[in-house]
CSV table of C-alpha atoms in Angstrom, one decimal:
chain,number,residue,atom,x,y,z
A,269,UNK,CA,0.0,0.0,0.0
A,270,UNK,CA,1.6,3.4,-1.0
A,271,UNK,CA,0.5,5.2,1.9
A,272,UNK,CA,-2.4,5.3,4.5
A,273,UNK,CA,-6.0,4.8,4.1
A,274,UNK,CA,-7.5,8.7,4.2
A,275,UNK,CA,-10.8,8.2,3.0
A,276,UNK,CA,-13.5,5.6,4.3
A,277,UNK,CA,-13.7,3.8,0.9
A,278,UNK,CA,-9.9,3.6,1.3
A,279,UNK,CA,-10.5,2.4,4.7
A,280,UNK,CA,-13.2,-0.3,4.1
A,281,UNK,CA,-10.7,-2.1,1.0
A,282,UNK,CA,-7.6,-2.2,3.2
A,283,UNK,CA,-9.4,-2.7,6.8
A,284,UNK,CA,-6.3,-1.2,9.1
A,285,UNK,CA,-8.5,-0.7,12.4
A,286,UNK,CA,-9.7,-5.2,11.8
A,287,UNK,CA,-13.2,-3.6,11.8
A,288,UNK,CA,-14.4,-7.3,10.0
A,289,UNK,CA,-12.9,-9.1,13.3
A,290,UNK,CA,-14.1,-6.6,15.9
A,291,UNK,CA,-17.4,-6.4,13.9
A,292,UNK,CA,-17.4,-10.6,14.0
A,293,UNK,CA,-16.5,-10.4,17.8
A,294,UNK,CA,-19.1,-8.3,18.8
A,295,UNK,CA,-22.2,-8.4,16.9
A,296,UNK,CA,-23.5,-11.1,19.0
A,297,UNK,CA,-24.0,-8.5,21.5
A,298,UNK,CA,-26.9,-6.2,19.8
A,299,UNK,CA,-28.8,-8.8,18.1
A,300,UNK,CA,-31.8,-10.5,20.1
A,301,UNK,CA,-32.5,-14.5,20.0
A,302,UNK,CA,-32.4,-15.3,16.8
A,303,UNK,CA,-31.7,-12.3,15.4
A,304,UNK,CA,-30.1,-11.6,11.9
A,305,UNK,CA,-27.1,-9.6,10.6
A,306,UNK,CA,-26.7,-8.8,7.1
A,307,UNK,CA,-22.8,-8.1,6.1
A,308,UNK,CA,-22.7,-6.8,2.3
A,309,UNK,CA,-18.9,-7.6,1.5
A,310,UNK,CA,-16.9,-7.2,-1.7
A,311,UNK,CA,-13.7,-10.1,-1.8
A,312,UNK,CA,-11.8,-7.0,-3.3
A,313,UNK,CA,-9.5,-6.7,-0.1
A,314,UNK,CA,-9.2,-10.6,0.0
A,315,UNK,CA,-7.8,-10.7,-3.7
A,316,UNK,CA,-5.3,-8.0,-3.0
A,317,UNK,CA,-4.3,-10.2,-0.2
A,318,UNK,CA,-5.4,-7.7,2.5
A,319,UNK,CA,-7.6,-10.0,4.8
A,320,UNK,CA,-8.8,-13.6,4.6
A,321,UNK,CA,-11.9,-14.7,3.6
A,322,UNK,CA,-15.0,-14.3,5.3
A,323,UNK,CA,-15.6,-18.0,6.4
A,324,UNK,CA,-12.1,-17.8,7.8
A,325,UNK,CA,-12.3,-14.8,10.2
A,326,UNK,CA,-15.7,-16.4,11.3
A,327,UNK,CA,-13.8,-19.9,12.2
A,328,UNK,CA,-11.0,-17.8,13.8
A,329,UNK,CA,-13.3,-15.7,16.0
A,330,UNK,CA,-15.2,-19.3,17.1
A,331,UNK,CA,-11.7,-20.7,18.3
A,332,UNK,CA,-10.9,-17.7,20.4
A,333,UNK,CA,-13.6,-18.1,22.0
A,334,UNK,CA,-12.5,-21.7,23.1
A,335,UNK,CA,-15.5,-23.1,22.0
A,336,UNK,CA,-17.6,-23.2,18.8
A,337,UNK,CA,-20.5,-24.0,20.0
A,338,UNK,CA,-20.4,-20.2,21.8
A,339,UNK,CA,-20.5,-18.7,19.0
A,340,UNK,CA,-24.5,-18.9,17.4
A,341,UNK,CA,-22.6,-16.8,14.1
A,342,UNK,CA,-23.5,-18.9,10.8
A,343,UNK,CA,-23.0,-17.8,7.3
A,344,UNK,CA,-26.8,-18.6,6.5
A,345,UNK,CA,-27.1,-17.4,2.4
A,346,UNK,CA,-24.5,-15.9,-0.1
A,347,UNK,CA,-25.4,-13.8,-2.6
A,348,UNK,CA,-23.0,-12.6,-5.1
A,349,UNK,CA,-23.4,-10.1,-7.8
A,350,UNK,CA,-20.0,-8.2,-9.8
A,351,UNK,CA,-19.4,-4.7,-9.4
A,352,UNK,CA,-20.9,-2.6,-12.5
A,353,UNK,CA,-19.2,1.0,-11.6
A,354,UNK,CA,-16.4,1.9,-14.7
A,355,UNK,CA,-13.4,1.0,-12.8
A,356,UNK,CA,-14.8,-3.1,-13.2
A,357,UNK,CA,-15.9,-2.5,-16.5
A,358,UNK,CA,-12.9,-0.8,-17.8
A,359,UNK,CA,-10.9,-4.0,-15.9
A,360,UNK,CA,-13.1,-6.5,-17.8
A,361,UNK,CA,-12.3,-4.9,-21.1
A,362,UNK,CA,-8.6,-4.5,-21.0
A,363,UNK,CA,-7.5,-6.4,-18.3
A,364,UNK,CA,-3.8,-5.0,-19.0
A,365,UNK,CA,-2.2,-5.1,-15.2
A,366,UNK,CA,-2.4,-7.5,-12.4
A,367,UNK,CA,-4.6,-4.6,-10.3
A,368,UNK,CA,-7.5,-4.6,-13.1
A,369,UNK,CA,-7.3,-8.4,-13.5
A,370,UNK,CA,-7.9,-8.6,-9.8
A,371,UNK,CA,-11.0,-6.0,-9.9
A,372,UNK,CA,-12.5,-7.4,-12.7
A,373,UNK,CA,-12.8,-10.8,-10.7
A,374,UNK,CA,-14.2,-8.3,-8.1
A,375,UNK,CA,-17.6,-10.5,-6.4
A,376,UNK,CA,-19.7,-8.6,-3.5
């Protein structure tokens, strides 16, 4: 990364502060009984290798915890759809450095 993450877009792709962890760690804690959270997530920062995949930080949160079975968090339905803003277009079309390869493989 050339330098820090200024804006909150910046901030979201490259995740410095581990929001996805400390979001995983603690949502438990505002949701009632069988409650629901929805996470919309683009693998972006997972293809840059930035973060791991989702599935992972969720198995990694369960074994701090000591036990799994603490931990009521499932991945319950994925729905994927690729980015249509220019940048992923213009990636698609040309495809000419490793950066636009990566974003046109781009799934949120």
């Amino acid at each position: 990364i050339p330098g820090p993450a200024d804006s909150w877009l910046d901030q979201a792709v490259y995740d410095s502060t581990n929001f996805l962890p400390t979001f995983l760690s603690q949502v438990e804690t505002y949701l009632r009984p069988q409650g629901q959270v929805w996470l919309v997530l683009s693998n972006f920062g997972e293809l840059l290798g930035l973060r791991p995949p989702l599935e992972e930080l969720l198995m990694r949160q369960q074994s701090h915890q000591g036990n799994s079975n603490d931990s009521n968090l499932i991945i319950a339905n994925v729905r994927e759809t690729k980015p249509w803003h220019n940048k992923a277009n213009r990636a698609r079309k040309s495809g000419e450095d490793e950066l636009q390869r990566l974003r046109a493989s781009e799934v949120t």
